[in-house]
Amino acid sequence: MRRPMVAGNWKMHGTRASVAELIKGLSNLALPSGIEVVVFPPSLYINQVIEGVEGKRIAVGAQDSAIESAQGALTGEIAPSQLVDAGCEFVLIGHSERRQLLGESDEVLNRKFAAAQATGLQPILCIGETLAEREAGKTLEVVGRQLRSITEAFGVAAFANAVIAYEPVWAIGTGLTATPQQAQDVHKAIREQLAAENSEIAQGVRLLYGGSVKAANAAELFGMPDIDGGLIGGASLNADEFGAICRAAGN
Ligand code: PEP
């Protein structure tokens, strides 16, 4: 039985004051039991959030981490070991904004993925196709290649301790959501690709959907058999909306 997960990616949003407000809102939520909730604040506010949600069944993760697991001479980066030291449990790897706007390649992301796992951080690997790729009928090819980049480098066993987020790039922050069936079709293909190598790992790995999820569409998406929760961007900045999405995952 896979435990549903709702993950909130705050991206580059927030000030100390607005983060304090959001922590207050999240702390007041009655979260359903049986689901895992994680938030990903900007790194600058990770400590504030970890202290603020203490005892609230909300885990904290980072939106990115360095290619090396240990601290060292790498200006501007944060080592996975430092994130663990701060109390983080998860890290996003390969969000499309980093792949597309910052040019992060599969090779770089493989290093980040491995460095994170080496410290005990659980990576959430983000994969997904652009609109042009979908329109060209290449969705499964693109997602399959992004997934294979990890399995070829580290073996399918890498997903015994990782989460996958399928996020069609055309649905992120656009208000356009994949239909539950479109999302399910890709999630099923991801699981089948992993199952071809190891069915136990394929059945155990959590596959999140991300792309304009909100309270109004969450239940339908999370009701699909291969969708185990969501990676939520914009709607995670509103505690009440995020709480409603968490309740949808708990039903
Ligand atoms: C995201 O940033 O991962 C995301 C899914 O954003 P949004 O929910 O705003 O589309």
mmCIF file of C-alpha atoms and ligand atoms in Angstrom:
data_model
loop_
_atom_site.group_PDB
_atom_site.id
_atom_site.type_symbol
_atom_site.label_atom_id
_atom_site.label_comp_id
_atom_site.label_asym_id
_atom_site.label_seq_id
_atom_site.Cartn_x
_atom_site.Cartn_y
_atom_site.Cartn_z
ATOM 1 C CA MET A 1 0.000 0.000 0.000
ATOM 2 C CA ARG A 2 1.555 3.309 -1.083
ATOM 3 C CA ARG A 3 1.147 6.171 1.365
ATOM 4 C CA PRO A 4 -0.226 9.229 -0.455
ATOM 5 C CA MET A 5 1.962 12.313 -0.398
ATOM 6 C CA VAL A 6 1.143 15.978 -0.869
ATOM 7 C CA ALA A 7 4.191 18.169 -1.430
ATOM 8 C CA GLY A 8 4.089 21.963 -1.555
ATOM 9 C CA ASN A 9 6.731 23.698 -3.673
ATOM 10 C CA TRP A 10 6.866 27.338 -2.560
ATOM 11 C CA LYS A 11 9.369 28.164 -5.320
ATOM 12 C CA MET A 12 11.023 31.615 -4.937
ATOM 13 C CA HIS A 13 8.133 33.065 -2.927
ATOM 14 C CA GLY A 14 8.044 34.489 0.560
ATOM 15 C CA THR A 15 9.438 36.899 3.101
ATOM 16 C CA ARG A 16 10.042 36.192 6.791
ATOM 17 C CA ALA A 17 6.648 37.744 7.500
ATOM 18 C CA SER A 18 4.664 35.876 4.825
ATOM 19 C CA VAL A 19 6.418 32.615 5.722
ATOM 20 C CA ALA A 20 5.400 33.138 9.363
ATOM 21 C CA GLU A 21 1.778 33.622 8.227
ATOM 22 C CA LEU A 22 1.882 30.482 6.103
ATOM 23 C CA ILE A 23 3.379 28.471 8.978
ATOM 24 C CA LYS A 24 0.544 29.688 11.196
ATOM 25 C CA GLY A 25 -2.043 28.607 8.612
ATOM 26 C CA LEU A 26 -0.421 25.209 8.084
ATOM 27 C CA SER A 27 -0.158 24.627 11.829
ATOM 28 C CA ASN A 28 -3.907 25.103 12.190
ATOM 29 C CA LEU A 29 -4.792 22.536 9.521
ATOM 30 C CA ALA A 30 -6.415 19.271 10.527
ATOM 31 C CA LEU A 31 -4.378 17.022 8.258
ATOM 32 C CA PRO A 32 -5.771 13.586 7.461
ATOM 33 C CA SER A 33 -3.862 10.707 8.989
ATOM 34 C CA GLY A 34 -2.308 8.272 6.575
ATOM 35 C CA ILE A 35 -0.862 10.833 4.193
ATOM 36 C CA GLU A 36 2.581 12.385 4.164
ATOM 37 C CA VAL A 37 2.811 16.173 3.846
ATOM 38 C CA VAL A 38 6.024 17.955 2.873
ATOM 39 C CA VAL A 39 6.724 21.603 2.141
ATOM 40 C CA PHE A 40 9.641 23.000 0.165
ATOM 41 C CA PRO A 41 10.368 26.598 1.191
ATOM 42 C CA PRO A 42 13.144 28.697 -0.328
ATOM 43 C CA SER A 43 16.399 27.594 1.345
ATOM 44 C CA LEU A 44 16.676 30.866 3.239
ATOM 45 C CA TYR A 45 13.514 30.034 5.187
ATOM 46 C CA ILE A 46 14.072 26.318 5.796
ATOM 47 C CA ASN A 47 15.141 26.826 9.422
ATOM 48 C CA GLN A 48 12.186 29.103 10.108
ATOM 49 C CA VAL A 49 9.774 26.528 8.691
ATOM 50 C CA ILE A 50 11.355 23.559 10.467
ATOM 51 C CA GLU A 51 11.067 25.371 13.800
ATOM 52 C CA GLY A 52 7.574 26.626 12.982
ATOM 53 C CA VAL A 53 6.001 23.284 12.067
ATOM 54 C CA GLU A 54 7.663 21.255 14.817
ATOM 55 C CA GLY A 55 5.301 18.552 16.081
ATOM 56 C CA LYS A 56 2.828 19.130 13.216
ATOM 57 C CA ARG A 57 3.376 16.072 10.989
ATOM 58 C CA ILE A 58 4.692 18.297 8.217
ATOM 59 C CA ALA A 59 8.100 17.391 6.825
ATOM 60 C CA VAL A 60 10.373 19.927 5.189
ATOM 61 C CA GLY A 61 12.475 19.616 2.068
ATOM 62 C CA ALA A 62 14.725 21.710 -0.161
ATOM 63 C CA GLN A 63 13.992 22.782 -3.725
ATOM 64 C CA ASP A 64 17.500 21.878 -4.890
ATOM 65 C CA SER A 65 20.825 20.620 -3.536
ATOM 66 C CA ALA A 66 24.448 20.374 -4.609
ATOM 67 C CA ILE A 67 26.160 17.788 -6.802
ATOM 68 C CA GLU A 68 28.379 16.755 -3.878
ATOM 69 C CA SER A 69 26.942 15.337 -0.671
ATOM 70 C CA ALA A 70 29.539 16.747 1.744
ATOM 71 C CA GLN A 71 30.228 20.390 2.510
ATOM 72 C CA GLY A 72 33.173 21.957 0.689
ATOM 73 C CA ALA A 73 34.325 24.612 -1.762
ATOM 74 C CA LEU A 74 31.260 25.116 -3.942
ATOM 75 C CA THR A 75 30.180 28.738 -3.782
ATOM 76 C CA GLY A 76 26.477 29.386 -3.578
ATOM 77 C CA GLU A 77 25.441 25.758 -3.234
ATOM 78 C CA ILE A 78 23.964 23.866 -0.289
ATOM 79 C CA ALA A 79 25.218 20.341 0.382
ATOM 80 C CA PRO A 80 22.672 17.570 0.999
ATOM 81 C CA SER A 81 24.507 16.860 4.273
ATOM 82 C CA GLN A 82 23.837 20.459 5.350
ATOM 83 C CA LEU A 83 20.153 20.057 4.502
ATOM 84 C CA VAL A 84 20.025 16.907 6.628
ATOM 85 C CA ASP A 85 21.769 18.814 9.407
ATOM 86 C CA ALA A 86 19.045 21.479 9.187
ATOM 87 C CA GLY A 87 16.335 18.812 9.478
ATOM 88 C CA CYS A 88 15.286 18.344 5.846
ATOM 89 C CA GLU A 89 14.050 14.932 4.740
ATOM 90 C CA PHE A 90 13.399 15.483 1.016
ATOM 91 C CA VAL A 91 14.802 17.381 -1.940
ATOM 92 C CA LEU A 92 13.325 18.208 -5.344
ATOM 93 C CA ILE A 93 15.591 17.125 -8.171
ATOM 94 C CA GLY A 94 15.089 18.302 -11.748
ATOM 95 C CA HIS A 95 12.124 20.625 -11.429
ATOM 96 C CA SER A 96 11.329 21.791 -14.962
ATOM 97 C CA GLU A 97 12.099 25.402 -14.063
ATOM 98 C CA ARG A 98 15.659 24.308 -13.250
ATOM 99 C CA ARG A 99 15.925 22.040 -16.295
ATOM 100 C CA GLN A 100 14.606 24.696 -18.664
ATOM 101 C CA LEU A 101 15.641 28.075 -17.240
ATOM 102 C CA LEU A 102 18.931 27.035 -15.630
ATOM 103 C CA GLY A 103 19.888 24.380 -18.165
ATOM 104 C CA GLU A 104 20.287 21.513 -15.686
ATOM 105 C CA SER A 105 21.100 18.410 -17.705
ATOM 106 C CA ASP A 106 20.318 14.788 -16.905
ATOM 107 C CA GLU A 107 24.025 14.329 -16.074
ATOM 108 C CA VAL A 108 23.987 17.109 -13.471
ATOM 109 C CA LEU A 109 20.684 15.879 -12.082
ATOM 110 C CA ASN A 110 22.054 12.349 -11.756
ATOM 111 C CA ARG A 111 24.864 13.719 -9.578
ATOM 112 C CA LYS A 112 22.414 15.690 -7.454
ATOM 113 C CA PHE A 113 20.145 12.657 -7.103
ATOM 114 C CA ALA A 114 23.005 10.402 -5.983
ATOM 115 C CA ALA A 115 24.493 13.001 -3.635
ATOM 116 C CA ALA A 116 21.113 13.490 -1.970
ATOM 117 C CA GLN A 117 20.512 9.773 -1.512
ATOM 118 C CA ALA A 118 24.011 9.268 -0.142
ATOM 119 C CA THR A 119 23.105 11.494 2.819
ATOM 120 C CA GLY A 120 19.702 9.929 3.451
ATOM 121 C CA LEU A 121 17.684 12.709 1.810
ATOM 122 C CA GLN A 122 14.850 11.329 -0.283
ATOM 123 C CA PRO A 123 14.903 12.803 -3.807
ATOM 124 C CA ILE A 124 11.653 13.689 -5.563
ATOM 125 C CA LEU A 125 12.657 13.368 -9.209
ATOM 126 C CA CYS A 126 10.600 15.705 -11.414
ATOM 127 C CA ILE A 127 10.020 14.653 -15.012
ATOM 128 C CA GLY A 128 7.693 15.849 -17.730
ATOM 129 C CA GLU A 129 7.293 16.920 -21.327
ATOM 130 C CA THR A 130 6.894 20.357 -22.904
ATOM 131 C CA LEU A 131 3.816 21.277 -24.917
ATOM 132 C CA ALA A 132 5.747 20.902 -28.179
ATOM 133 C CA GLU A 133 6.870 17.418 -27.140
ATOM 134 C CA ARG A 134 3.292 16.424 -26.219
ATOM 135 C CA GLU A 135 1.938 17.783 -29.497
ATOM 136 C CA ALA A 136 4.617 15.845 -31.361
ATOM 137 C CA GLY A 137 3.435 12.646 -29.637
ATOM 138 C CA LYS A 138 6.709 12.350 -27.709
ATOM 139 C CA THR A 139 5.428 12.453 -24.117
ATOM 140 C CA LEU A 140 6.280 8.869 -23.180
ATOM 141 C CA GLU A 141 9.594 9.007 -25.019
ATOM 142 C CA VAL A 142 10.691 12.137 -23.105
ATOM 143 C CA VAL A 143 9.491 10.970 -19.700
ATOM 144 C CA GLY A 144 10.954 7.517 -20.326
ATOM 145 C CA ARG A 145 14.333 9.011 -21.175
ATOM 146 C CA GLN A 146 14.395 11.229 -18.061
ATOM 147 C CA LEU A 147 13.565 8.191 -15.931
ATOM 148 C CA ARG A 148 16.113 5.951 -17.671
ATOM 149 C CA SER A 149 18.817 8.488 -16.976
ATOM 150 C CA ILE A 150 18.558 7.506 -13.295
ATOM 151 C CA THR A 151 17.946 3.773 -13.730
ATOM 152 C CA GLU A 152 20.844 3.356 -16.161
ATOM 153 C CA ALA A 153 23.212 5.202 -13.843
ATOM 154 C CA PHE A 154 22.168 3.712 -10.501
ATOM 155 C CA GLY A 155 19.821 0.799 -11.217
ATOM 156 C CA VAL A 156 16.089 0.648 -10.603
ATOM 157 C CA ALA A 157 16.807 0.095 -6.889
ATOM 158 C CA ALA A 158 17.440 3.848 -6.668
ATOM 159 C CA PHE A 159 13.651 4.219 -6.636
ATOM 160 C CA ALA A 160 13.269 2.142 -3.494
ATOM 161 C CA ASN A 161 14.113 5.357 -1.701
ATOM 162 C CA ALA A 162 12.824 8.107 -3.955
ATOM 163 C CA VAL A 163 9.597 9.634 -5.216
ATOM 164 C CA ILE A 164 8.763 10.575 -8.805
ATOM 165 C CA ALA A 165 6.723 13.635 -9.753
ATOM 166 C CA TYR A 166 5.242 13.689 -13.236
ATOM 167 C CA GLU A 167 4.830 17.354 -14.103
ATOM 168 C CA PRO A 168 3.907 18.212 -17.681
ATOM 169 C CA VAL A 169 5.729 21.494 -18.288
ATOM 170 C CA TRP A 170 2.701 22.960 -20.082
ATOM 171 C CA ALA A 171 0.608 22.494 -16.937
ATOM 172 C CA ILE A 172 2.976 24.125 -14.439
ATOM 173 C CA GLY A 173 1.773 27.509 -13.276
ATOM 174 C CA THR A 174 -0.444 27.884 -16.354
ATOM 175 C CA GLY A 175 -3.836 26.931 -14.944
ATOM 176 C CA LEU A 176 -3.933 24.114 -17.529
ATOM 177 C CA THR A 177 -4.159 20.743 -15.809
ATOM 178 C CA ALA A 178 -3.681 17.377 -17.443
ATOM 179 C CA THR A 179 -6.976 15.517 -17.383
ATOM 180 C CA PRO A 180 -7.021 12.707 -14.818
ATOM 181 C CA GLN A 181 -6.866 10.217 -17.710
ATOM 182 C CA GLN A 182 -3.907 11.986 -19.403
ATOM 183 C CA ALA A 183 -2.030 11.986 -16.099
ATOM 184 C CA GLN A 184 -2.966 8.378 -15.323
ATOM 185 C CA ASP A 185 -1.753 7.210 -18.756
ATOM 186 C CA VAL A 186 1.711 8.669 -18.128
ATOM 187 C CA HIS A 187 1.860 7.444 -14.519
ATOM 188 C CA LYS A 188 0.938 3.938 -15.687
ATOM 189 C CA ALA A 189 3.678 4.044 -18.320
ATOM 190 C CA ILE A 190 6.231 5.197 -15.717
ATOM 191 C CA ARG A 191 5.261 2.347 -13.411
ATOM 192 C CA GLU A 192 5.406 -0.165 -16.267
ATOM 193 C CA GLN A 193 8.864 1.042 -17.274
ATOM 194 C CA LEU A 194 10.109 0.455 -13.719
ATOM 195 C CA ALA A 195 8.214 -2.854 -13.457
ATOM 196 C CA ALA A 196 10.060 -4.179 -16.489
ATOM 197 C CA GLU A 197 13.144 -4.104 -14.252
ATOM 198 C CA ASN A 198 11.680 -4.758 -10.802
ATOM 199 C CA SER A 199 7.969 -5.099 -10.105
ATOM 200 C CA GLU A 200 8.298 -4.728 -6.339
ATOM 201 C CA ILE A 201 10.015 -1.364 -6.670
ATOM 202 C CA ALA A 202 7.532 -0.268 -9.330
ATOM 203 C CA GLN A 203 4.584 -1.112 -7.066
ATOM 204 C CA GLY A 204 6.148 0.625 -4.073
ATOM 205 C CA VAL A 205 7.310 3.906 -5.586
ATOM 206 C CA ARG A 206 5.063 6.923 -5.150
ATOM 207 C CA LEU A 207 4.179 8.803 -8.325
ATOM 208 C CA LEU A 208 2.948 12.357 -7.744
ATOM 209 C CA TYR A 209 1.176 14.478 -10.315
ATOM 210 C CA GLY A 210 2.067 18.181 -10.560
ATOM 211 C CA GLY A 211 0.701 20.944 -12.735
ATOM 212 C CA SER A 212 -1.978 23.421 -11.625
ATOM 213 C CA VAL A 213 -3.428 21.114 -8.972
ATOM 214 C CA LYS A 214 -5.957 22.886 -6.782
ATOM 215 C CA ALA A 215 -8.659 21.912 -4.327
ATOM 216 C CA ALA A 216 -11.217 21.811 -7.137
ATOM 217 C CA ASN A 217 -9.404 19.181 -9.249
ATOM 218 C CA ALA A 218 -7.322 17.278 -6.680
ATOM 219 C CA ALA A 219 -9.826 14.568 -5.744
ATOM 220 C CA GLU A 220 -10.379 13.500 -9.337
ATOM 221 C CA LEU A 221 -6.647 13.358 -10.065
ATOM 222 C CA PHE A 222 -5.780 11.539 -6.835
ATOM 223 C CA GLY A 223 -8.576 9.046 -7.501
ATOM 224 C CA MET A 224 -6.642 7.548 -10.420
ATOM 225 C CA PRO A 225 -4.969 4.210 -9.634
ATOM 226 C CA ASP A 226 -1.377 5.229 -10.351
ATOM 227 C CA ILE A 227 -1.510 8.758 -8.909
ATOM 228 C CA ASP A 228 -0.273 8.724 -5.319
ATOM 229 C CA GLY A 229 -0.632 12.406 -4.511
ATOM 230 C CA GLY A 230 0.578 15.709 -5.850
ATOM 231 C CA LEU A 231 3.390 18.213 -6.118
ATOM 232 C CA ILE A 232 1.660 21.536 -5.667
ATOM 233 C CA GLY A 233 3.099 24.911 -6.649
ATOM 234 C CA GLY A 234 0.899 28.014 -6.543
ATOM 235 C CA ALA A 235 -1.877 26.477 -4.464
ATOM 236 C CA SER A 236 0.588 25.499 -1.725
ATOM 237 C CA LEU A 237 1.055 29.172 -0.832
ATOM 238 C CA ASN A 238 -2.467 29.306 0.552
ATOM 239 C CA ALA A 239 -2.776 27.179 3.688
ATOM 240 C CA ASP A 240 -6.533 26.621 3.369
ATOM 241 C CA GLU A 241 -6.287 25.579 -0.280
ATOM 242 C CA PHE A 242 -3.314 23.347 0.510
ATOM 243 C CA GLY A 243 -5.253 21.817 3.402
ATOM 244 C CA ALA A 244 -8.170 21.024 1.100
ATOM 245 C CA ILE A 245 -5.766 19.314 -1.334
ATOM 246 C CA CYS A 246 -4.348 17.284 1.558
ATOM 247 C CA ARG A 247 -7.864 16.217 2.543
ATOM 248 C CA ALA A 248 -8.502 15.113 -1.054
ATOM 249 C CA ALA A 249 -5.401 12.913 -0.839
ATOM 250 C CA GLY A 250 -6.609 11.459 2.451
ATOM 251 C CA ASN A 251 -9.968 10.303 1.097
HETATM 252 C C1 PEP B 1 5.294 23.054 -9.482
HETATM 253 O O1 PEP B 1 5.929 24.084 -9.405
HETATM 254 O O2 PEP B 1 5.851 21.981 -9.243
HETATM 255 C C2 PEP B 1 3.880 23.124 -9.845
HETATM 256 C C3 PEP B 1 3.252 22.012 -10.091
HETATM 257 O O3 PEP B 1 3.318 24.382 -9.926
HETATM 258 P P1 PEP B 1 1.760 24.731 -10.068
HETATM 259 O O4 PEP B 1 0.996 23.856 -9.112
HETATM 260 O O5 PEP B 1 1.662 26.182 -9.720
HETATM 261 O O6 PEP B 1 1.382 24.449 -11.489
#
